[in-house]
mmCIF file of C-alpha atoms in Angstrom:
data_model
loop_
_atom_site.group_PDB
_atom_site.id
_atom_site.type_symbol
_atom_site.label_atom_id
_atom_site.label_comp_id
_atom_site.label_asym_id
_atom_site.label_seq_id
_atom_site.Cartn_x
_atom_site.Cartn_y
_atom_site.Cartn_z
ATOM 1 C CA ALA L 208 -5.889 -45.178 -32.745
ATOM 2 C CA THR L 209 -2.791 -46.607 -32.289
ATOM 3 C CA THR L 210 -1.004 -47.690 -29.195
ATOM 4 C CA ALA L 211 1.390 -44.859 -29.502
ATOM 5 C CA ASP L 212 -1.378 -42.478 -29.464
ATOM 6 C CA HIS L 213 -3.085 -43.881 -26.700
ATOM 7 C CA VAL L 214 0.246 -43.793 -24.506
ATOM 8 C CA ALA L 215 0.844 -40.057 -25.824
ATOM 9 C CA GLY L 216 -2.696 -39.190 -24.815
ATOM 10 C CA ARG L 217 -2.356 -40.665 -21.298
ATOM 11 C CA ALA L 218 1.005 -38.839 -21.016
ATOM 12 C CA GLY L 219 -0.683 -35.394 -21.871
ATOM 13 C CA TYR L 220 -3.436 -36.282 -19.437
ATOM 14 C CA SER L 221 -0.847 -37.020 -16.669
ATOM 15 C CA ARG L 222 1.097 -33.792 -17.548
ATOM 16 C CA ARG L 223 -2.094 -31.627 -17.174
ATOM 17 C CA ARG L 224 -2.985 -33.392 -13.906
ATOM 18 C CA THR L 225 0.485 -32.648 -12.469
ATOM 19 C CA TYR L 226 0.186 -28.988 -13.550
ATOM 20 C CA VAL L 227 -2.884 -28.685 -11.537
ATOM 21 C CA LEU L 228 -1.204 -30.184 -8.676
ATOM 22 C CA PHE L 229 1.625 -27.602 -8.832
ATOM 23 C CA LEU L 230 -1.084 -24.822 -9.047
ATOM 24 C CA LEU L 231 -3.089 -26.224 -6.192
ATOM 25 C CA PRO L 232 -1.202 -24.644 -3.455
ATOM 26 C CA ALA L 233 -0.989 -21.215 -4.945
ATOM 27 C CA LEU L 234 -4.701 -21.231 -5.646
ATOM 28 C CA ILE L 235 -5.494 -22.185 -2.041
ATOM 29 C CA VAL L 236 -3.190 -19.422 -0.917
ATOM 30 C CA ILE L 237 -4.846 -16.782 -3.345
ATOM 31 C CA PHE L 238 -8.360 -18.098 -2.055
ATOM 32 C CA ALA L 239 -7.506 -17.873 1.565
ATOM 33 C CA VAL L 240 -5.683 -14.572 1.362
ATOM 34 C CA ILE L 241 -7.512 -12.579 -1.253
ATOM 35 C CA ILE L 242 -10.824 -14.002 -2.387
ATOM 36 C CA PHE L 243 -12.360 -15.297 0.849
ATOM 37 C CA PRO L 244 -11.636 -11.970 2.758
ATOM 38 C CA TRP L 245 -13.020 -10.067 -0.149
ATOM 39 C CA LEU L 246 -16.228 -12.197 -0.357
ATOM 40 C CA PHE L 247 -16.428 -12.145 3.643
ATOM 41 C CA THR L 248 -16.237 -8.449 3.430
ATOM 42 C CA ILE L 249 -19.168 -8.024 1.026
ATOM 43 C CA TRP L 250 -21.189 -10.469 3.180
ATOM 44 C CA MET L 251 -20.281 -8.397 6.499
ATOM 45 C CA SER L 252 -21.168 -5.076 4.557
ATOM 46 C CA MET L 253 -24.690 -6.214 4.132
ATOM 47 C CA HIS L 254 -25.516 -6.838 7.731
ATOM 48 C CA ASP L 255 -26.119 -4.458 10.640
ATOM 49 C CA TRP L 256 -23.492 -5.376 13.518
ATOM 50 C CA HIS L 257 -23.626 -4.290 17.051
ATOM 51 C CA LEU L 258 -21.093 -5.669 19.621
ATOM 52 C CA GLY L 259 -22.790 -8.471 21.554
ATOM 53 C CA MET L 260 -25.813 -8.518 19.718
ATOM 54 C CA THR L 261 -27.170 -10.761 16.669
ATOM 55 C CA ARG L 262 -26.425 -9.509 13.274
ATOM 56 C CA THR L 263 -29.361 -8.368 10.921
ATOM 57 C CA PHE L 264 -29.243 -8.596 7.137
ATOM 58 C CA ILE L 265 -29.865 -5.254 5.708
ATOM 59 C CA GLY L 266 -28.749 -5.743 2.030
ATOM 60 C CA LEU L 267 -27.455 -2.647 0.379
ATOM 61 C CA GLU L 268 -28.778 -0.127 2.981
ATOM 62 C CA ASN L 269 -25.057 0.517 4.349
ATOM 63 C CA PHE L 270 -23.992 1.367 0.722
ATOM 64 C CA GLN L 271 -27.041 3.688 0.618
ATOM 65 C CA ASN L 272 -26.144 5.510 3.557
ATOM 66 C CA LEU L 273 -22.497 5.644 2.457
ATOM 67 C CA ALA L 274 -23.610 7.513 -0.939
ATOM 68 C CA ARG L 275 -25.557 10.138 1.362
ATOM 69 C CA ASP L 276 -22.661 10.507 4.006
ATOM 70 C CA THR L 277 -20.951 13.850 3.596
ATOM 71 C CA ARG L 278 -17.956 13.076 5.562
ATOM 72 C CA PHE L 279 -17.437 9.793 3.065
ATOM 73 C CA LEU L 280 -17.971 11.875 0.012
ATOM 74 C CA GLU L 281 -15.467 14.499 1.113
ATOM 75 C CA THR L 282 -12.735 12.058 1.599
ATOM 76 C CA ILE L 283 -12.881 10.783 -2.096
ATOM 77 C CA PRO L 284 -11.229 13.765 -3.812
ATOM 78 C CA ARG L 285 -8.510 13.752 -0.860
ATOM 79 C CA THR L 286 -7.953 10.078 -1.294
ATOM 80 C CA LEU L 287 -7.476 10.568 -5.114
ATOM 81 C CA PHE L 288 -5.298 13.488 -4.489
ATOM 82 C CA PHE L 289 -3.142 11.649 -2.003
ATOM 83 C CA THR L 290 -2.911 8.506 -4.257
ATOM 84 C CA LEU L 291 -1.804 10.485 -7.281
ATOM 85 C CA LEU L 292 0.898 12.363 -5.539
ATOM 86 C CA SER L 293 1.928 9.224 -3.715
ATOM 87 C CA VAL L 294 2.444 7.270 -6.965
ATOM 88 C CA LEU L 295 3.821 10.156 -9.226
ATOM 89 C CA LEU L 296 6.345 11.488 -6.842
ATOM 90 C CA PRO L 297 7.951 8.105 -6.203
ATOM 91 C CA LEU L 298 7.912 7.170 -9.853
ATOM 92 C CA ALA L 299 9.573 10.524 -10.976
ATOM 93 C CA LEU L 300 12.131 10.483 -8.390
ATOM 94 C CA GLY L 301 12.791 6.959 -8.390
ATOM 95 C CA MET L 302 13.342 7.076 -12.411
ATOM 96 C CA PHE L 303 15.645 9.851 -11.657
ATOM 97 C CA ALA L 304 17.597 8.359 -8.972
ATOM 98 C CA ALA L 305 18.109 5.193 -11.196
ATOM 99 C CA GLU L 306 19.426 7.435 -13.933
ATOM 100 C CA VAL L 307 21.818 9.073 -11.343
ATOM 101 C CA PHE L 308 22.897 5.661 -9.653
ATOM 102 C CA HIS L 309 23.425 4.132 -13.168
ATOM 103 C CA GLN L 310 26.274 6.343 -13.685
ATOM 104 C CA ARG L 311 29.583 5.581 -12.345
ATOM 105 C CA PHE L 312 31.219 7.856 -9.697
ATOM 106 C CA PRO L 313 33.174 7.150 -6.351
ATOM 107 C CA LEU L 314 31.325 5.792 -3.496
ATOM 108 C CA ARG L 315 28.320 4.770 -5.784
ATOM 109 C CA GLY L 316 27.912 1.336 -3.919
ATOM 110 C CA LEU L 317 27.751 2.943 -0.567
ATOM 111 C CA LEU L 318 25.297 5.635 -1.614
ATOM 112 C CA ARG L 319 23.158 3.410 -3.449
ATOM 113 C CA GLY L 320 23.111 1.111 -0.363
ATOM 114 C CA ILE L 321 22.192 3.904 1.945
ATOM 115 C CA TYR L 322 19.543 5.189 -0.518
ATOM 116 C CA ILE L 323 17.679 1.827 -0.565
ATOM 117 C CA LEU L 324 17.516 1.702 3.333
ATOM 118 C CA PRO L 325 14.054 3.139 3.650
ATOM 119 C CA MET L 326 12.472 0.335 1.469
ATOM 120 C CA MET L 327 14.114 -2.397 4.012
ATOM 121 C CA THR L 328 12.527 -0.659 7.000
ATOM 122 C CA THR L 329 8.907 -1.895 8.081
ATOM 123 C CA PRO L 330 5.919 0.546 7.627
ATOM 124 C CA VAL L 331 5.183 0.223 11.230
ATOM 125 C CA ALA L 332 8.581 1.388 12.250
ATOM 126 C CA ILE L 333 8.586 4.264 9.560
ATOM 127 C CA ALA L 334 5.176 5.341 10.763
ATOM 128 C CA LEU L 335 6.283 5.488 14.521
ATOM 129 C CA VAL L 336 9.579 7.367 13.661
ATOM 130 C CA PHE L 337 7.807 9.925 11.544
ATOM 131 C CA ILE L 338 5.198 10.448 14.022
ATOM 132 C CA MET L 339 7.723 11.176 16.526
ATOM 133 C CA MET L 340 9.843 13.320 14.024
ATOM 134 C CA MET L 341 6.785 15.363 13.097
ATOM 135 C CA HIS L 342 5.348 15.935 16.620
ATOM 136 C CA PRO L 343 4.337 19.565 17.007
ATOM 137 C CA GLN L 344 6.060 20.380 20.247
ATOM 138 C CA LEU L 345 8.903 17.760 20.633
ATOM 139 C CA GLY L 346 9.570 16.717 16.845
ATOM 140 C CA VAL L 347 12.973 17.182 15.330
ATOM 141 C CA LEU L 348 11.646 18.635 12.336
ATOM 142 C CA ASN L 349 10.082 21.549 13.884
ATOM 143 C CA TYR L 350 13.324 21.957 15.943
ATOM 144 C CA LEU L 351 15.176 21.997 12.639
ATOM 145 C CA LEU L 352 12.811 24.579 11.063
ATOM 146 C CA SER L 353 13.186 26.824 14.291
ATOM 147 C CA GLN L 354 16.990 26.959 13.738
ATOM 148 C CA VAL L 355 16.554 28.433 10.330
ATOM 149 C CA GLY L 356 13.867 30.984 11.301
ATOM 150 C CA ILE L 357 10.923 28.998 9.667
ATOM 151 C CA PRO L 358 7.755 28.863 12.137
ATOM 152 C CA GLN L 359 6.765 25.269 13.533
ATOM 153 C CA GLN L 360 4.296 23.238 11.549
ATOM 154 C CA LEU L 361 1.641 20.777 12.743
ATOM 155 C CA TRP L 362 2.558 18.397 10.018
ATOM 156 C CA VAL L 363 0.146 15.465 10.465
ATOM 157 C CA TYR L 364 -2.108 17.308 13.112
ATOM 158 C CA ASN L 365 -3.301 19.835 10.772
ATOM 159 C CA LYS L 366 -5.868 18.962 7.630
ATOM 160 C CA THR L 367 -4.146 21.292 5.475
ATOM 161 C CA SER L 368 -0.811 19.687 5.775
ATOM 162 C CA VAL L 369 -1.707 15.910 6.496
ATOM 163 C CA ILE L 370 -1.810 14.947 3.016
ATOM 164 C CA TRP L 371 1.596 16.511 2.161
ATOM 165 C CA SER L 372 3.154 15.218 5.333
ATOM 166 C CA LEU L 373 1.952 11.704 4.468
ATOM 167 C CA VAL L 374 2.896 11.723 0.911
ATOM 168 C CA LEU L 375 6.547 13.110 1.961
ATOM 169 C CA VAL L 376 6.902 9.659 4.219
ATOM 170 C CA GLU L 377 5.245 7.902 1.315
ATOM 171 C CA THR L 378 7.697 9.203 -1.346
ATOM 172 C CA TRP L 379 10.781 8.745 1.065
ATOM 173 C CA GLN L 380 9.956 4.959 1.637
ATOM 174 C CA TRP L 381 8.925 3.830 -1.840
ATOM 175 C CA THR L 382 11.073 5.689 -4.298
ATOM 176 C CA PRO L 383 14.059 3.207 -3.578
ATOM 177 C CA LEU L 384 11.776 0.628 -4.778
ATOM 178 C CA ILE L 385 11.051 2.348 -8.094
ATOM 179 C CA MET L 386 14.740 3.132 -8.362
ATOM 180 C CA LEU L 387 15.620 -0.639 -8.124
ATOM 181 C CA ILE L 388 12.877 -1.718 -10.528
ATOM 182 C CA VAL L 389 13.758 0.913 -13.253
#
């Protein structure tokens, strides 16, 4: 091998080492934020924990108990239904909004800015506002319904309407993001 090949080989090694050094902070963050909590959660789930007492390793017993728990099994179809609705509705409405706001019309910029406001609000603030709006006795939504002759609703306080109420909030919050992406 010539000296030029040797220098080129060292330069390639040095460049690869530099790439690794640039990747290292991202890998550390991924490990700290995603991988470690995931592994720790699995480890905790294989123990019996009681506050103030020592933990006992029980292996897969918690998962076996979960597979027999009727309350847990009832939540699976509800969770899938909620997930399906809260993904498809913002997707469809966001694509429609993207098409509408792509057209030129008066006040388009102002309306687009107003439309994306829900996306900029923190989820905690949105949850608090909607809980107050959907309160059975004091909520503004029930007041508005009563003004047009519709009976008051229990919204998130009724098991038949809670999923629809939460999907409404999710759709309101995430449709603007889909619009911007599209």
